[in-house]
């Protein structure tokens, strides 16, 4: 194989359709565009969502809801996950390394789901009221 005899695989590159080349081609005269109208003209088309002047669907429907962009930086960890982690001291970095929260997460909160039997010291991590009570009952603390 040499550079001067490289070719694409057979059938992988199809010649583009040539339109407007006489009756025999089957695509002469109007070149597949039909007769008259906006779509037949050169440069004649409309923007996405345009409905011919009718009020477009996107504007007919009411505006509703809001999704905060800061939510992607918030994470949560369960008591069960803390139990499985098995570390005496837990901070954000430890949770990221264990894969319990994503890399983008900046704020973590412990939620009361499951049980915690060992004492865990949390640093820089929040907790719900129920989770805080469970952590303190197991002999842990929040800082």
Tab-separated table of N, CA, C and O in Angstrom, residues 65-71:
chain	number	residue	atom	x	y	z
A	65	UNK	N	-42.063	27.140	36.260
A	65	UNK	CA	-40.974	26.476	36.960
A	65	UNK	C	-39.628	27.157	36.833
A	65	UNK	O	-39.434	28.094	36.069
A	66	UNK	N	-38.700	26.650	37.607
A	66	UNK	CA	-37.339	27.185	37.656
A	66	UNK	C	-36.434	26.112	38.212
A	66	UNK	O	-36.811	25.406	39.147
A	67	UNK	N	-35.277	25.918	37.637
A	67	UNK	CA	-34.320	24.947	38.153
A	67	UNK	C	-33.024	25.668	38.505
A	67	UNK	O	-32.389	26.253	37.641
A	68	UNK	N	-32.686	25.635	39.771
A	68	UNK	CA	-31.508	26.341	40.250
A	68	UNK	C	-30.238	25.726	39.669
A	68	UNK	O	-30.082	24.508	39.648
A	69	UNK	N	-29.322	26.574	39.244
A	69	UNK	CA	-28.057	26.099	38.689
A	69	UNK	C	-27.050	25.756	39.786
A	69	UNK	O	-26.006	25.196	39.513
A	70	UNK	N	-27.369	26.129	41.033
A	70	UNK	CA	-26.445	25.799	42.123
A	70	UNK	C	-26.679	24.391	42.665
A	70	UNK	O	-25.878	23.901	43.453
A	71	UNK	N	-27.779	23.739	42.236
A	71	UNK	CA	-28.079	22.397	42.736
A	71	UNK	C	-27.005	21.377	42.374
A	71	UNK	O	-26.793	20.418	43.095
